[in-house]
CSV table of C-alpha atoms in Angstrom, one decimal:
chain,number,residue,atom,x,y,z
T,1,UNK,CA,0.0,0.0,0.0
T,2,UNK,CA,1.2,3.5,-0.9
T,3,UNK,CA,1.0,5.9,2.1
T,4,UNK,CA,0.4,9.5,1.2
T,5,UNK,CA,0.1,12.6,3.3
T,6,UNK,CA,-1.4,15.8,1.9
T,7,UNK,CA,-0.7,19.1,3.6
T,8,UNK,CA,-3.7,21.3,3.0
T,9,UNK,CA,-5.9,24.1,4.4
T,10,UNK,CA,-9.5,25.3,4.1
T,11,UNK,CA,-10.6,27.4,1.1
T,12,UNK,CA,-7.6,26.2,-1.0
T,13,UNK,CA,-8.7,25.4,-4.6
T,14,UNK,CA,-5.4,23.6,-5.5
T,15,UNK,CA,-5.8,21.5,-2.3
T,16,UNK,CA,-9.3,20.4,-3.4
T,17,UNK,CA,-8.1,19.6,-6.8
T,18,UNK,CA,-5.2,17.5,-5.4
T,19,UNK,CA,-7.6,15.6,-3.2
T,20,UNK,CA,-9.8,14.8,-6.2
T,21,UNK,CA,-6.8,13.7,-8.3
T,22,UNK,CA,-5.5,11.5,-5.4
T,23,UNK,CA,-8.9,10.0,-5.0
T,24,UNK,CA,-9.1,9.2,-8.7
T,25,UNK,CA,-5.6,7.7,-8.6
T,26,UNK,CA,-6.8,5.5,-5.8
T,27,UNK,CA,-8.8,3.6,-8.4
T,28,UNK,CA,-5.5,2.6,-10.1
T,29,UNK,CA,-3.5,1.4,-7.0
T,30,UNK,CA,-4.0,0.7,-3.3
T,31,UNK,CA,-3.2,3.8,-1.3
T,32,UNK,CA,-3.9,5.5,2.0
T,33,UNK,CA,-4.2,9.2,2.3
T,34,UNK,CA,-4.0,11.4,5.4
T,35,UNK,CA,-5.0,15.0,4.9
T,36,UNK,CA,-3.4,17.4,7.4
T,37,UNK,CA,-4.8,20.9,7.9
T,38,UNK,CA,-1.6,23.0,8.3
T,39,UNK,CA,-3.5,25.9,9.9
T,40,UNK,CA,-3.8,23.7,13.0
T,41,UNK,CA,0.0,23.3,13.4
T,42,UNK,CA,2.1,26.5,13.7
T,43,UNK,CA,5.3,24.8,12.5
T,44,UNK,CA,3.6,23.4,9.4
T,45,UNK,CA,1.9,26.8,8.8
T,46,UNK,CA,5.2,28.7,8.9
T,47,UNK,CA,6.9,26.2,6.6
T,48,UNK,CA,4.1,25.6,4.0
T,49,UNK,CA,1.6,28.5,4.1
T,50,UNK,CA,2.6,29.7,0.6
T,51,UNK,CA,3.4,26.2,-0.9
T,52,UNK,CA,0.3,24.1,-0.4
T,53,UNK,CA,-0.8,21.6,-1.3
T,54,UNK,CA,2.3,19.6,-0.4
T,55,UNK,CA,2.4,15.8,-1.0
T,56,UNK,CA,4.4,13.4,1.1
T,57,UNK,CA,5.0,9.9,-0.1
T,58,UNK,CA,5.9,7.4,2.6
T,59,UNK,CA,6.9,10.5,4.8
T,60,UNK,CA,9.1,12.1,2.1
T,61,UNK,CA,8.1,15.3,0.5
T,62,UNK,CA,7.5,14.6,-3.2
T,63,UNK,CA,5.4,17.3,-4.7
T,64,UNK,CA,4.0,20.8,-4.3
T,65,UNK,CA,1.3,23.0,-5.8
T,66,UNK,CA,-0.3,21.2,-8.8
T,67,UNK,CA,-0.7,17.5,-8.0
T,68,UNK,CA,-2.4,15.7,-10.9
T,69,UNK,CA,-2.8,12.2,-12.2
T,70,UNK,CA,0.3,12.4,-14.4
T,71,UNK,CA,2.5,13.5,-11.5
T,72,UNK,CA,1.0,10.8,-9.2
T,73,UNK,CA,1.7,8.1,-11.8
T,74,UNK,CA,5.3,9.2,-12.2
T,75,UNK,CA,5.9,9.3,-8.4
T,76,UNK,CA,4.2,5.9,-8.0
T,77,UNK,CA,6.4,4.3,-10.7
T,78,UNK,CA,9.5,5.7,-9.1
T,79,UNK,CA,8.4,4.5,-5.7
T,80,UNK,CA,7.7,1.0,-7.0
T,81,UNK,CA,11.2,0.9,-8.7
T,82,UNK,CA,12.8,1.9,-5.4
T,83,UNK,CA,14.1,5.1,-6.9
T,84,UNK,CA,14.5,8.3,-4.8
T,85,UNK,CA,11.8,10.8,-5.2
T,86,UNK,CA,12.8,14.2,-6.4
T,87,UNK,CA,12.6,16.9,-3.7
T,88,UNK,CA,10.6,19.8,-5.0
T,89,UNK,CA,12.1,23.3,-5.0
T,90,UNK,CA,11.4,25.1,-1.8
T,91,UNK,CA,10.3,28.7,-1.4
T,92,UNK,CA,8.8,31.2,-3.7
T,93,UNK,CA,12.0,32.4,-5.3
T,94,UNK,CA,14.8,30.1,-6.6
T,95,UNK,CA,18.1,30.2,-4.8
T,96,UNK,CA,20.7,32.6,-6.1
């Protein structure tokens, strides 16, 4: 079973879209999803308030912002092959 965690918050259209895409992907493979409202955890809020939704795969951060079927399929294929997941770029601006 593929264990996913989605960092989200209320009134977030991208988060709702990600939840729907994950639910749709759940028809293709066995997975569990935990949705965490970052507004209830000050540390998560400070870290992710401008980057949600954030997807963790087996506890490892794997994707931010737009999380669709194509991205989920690629991540799942990498996970099945035992490959490392690519860590998404952090922050709003790229490092200099």
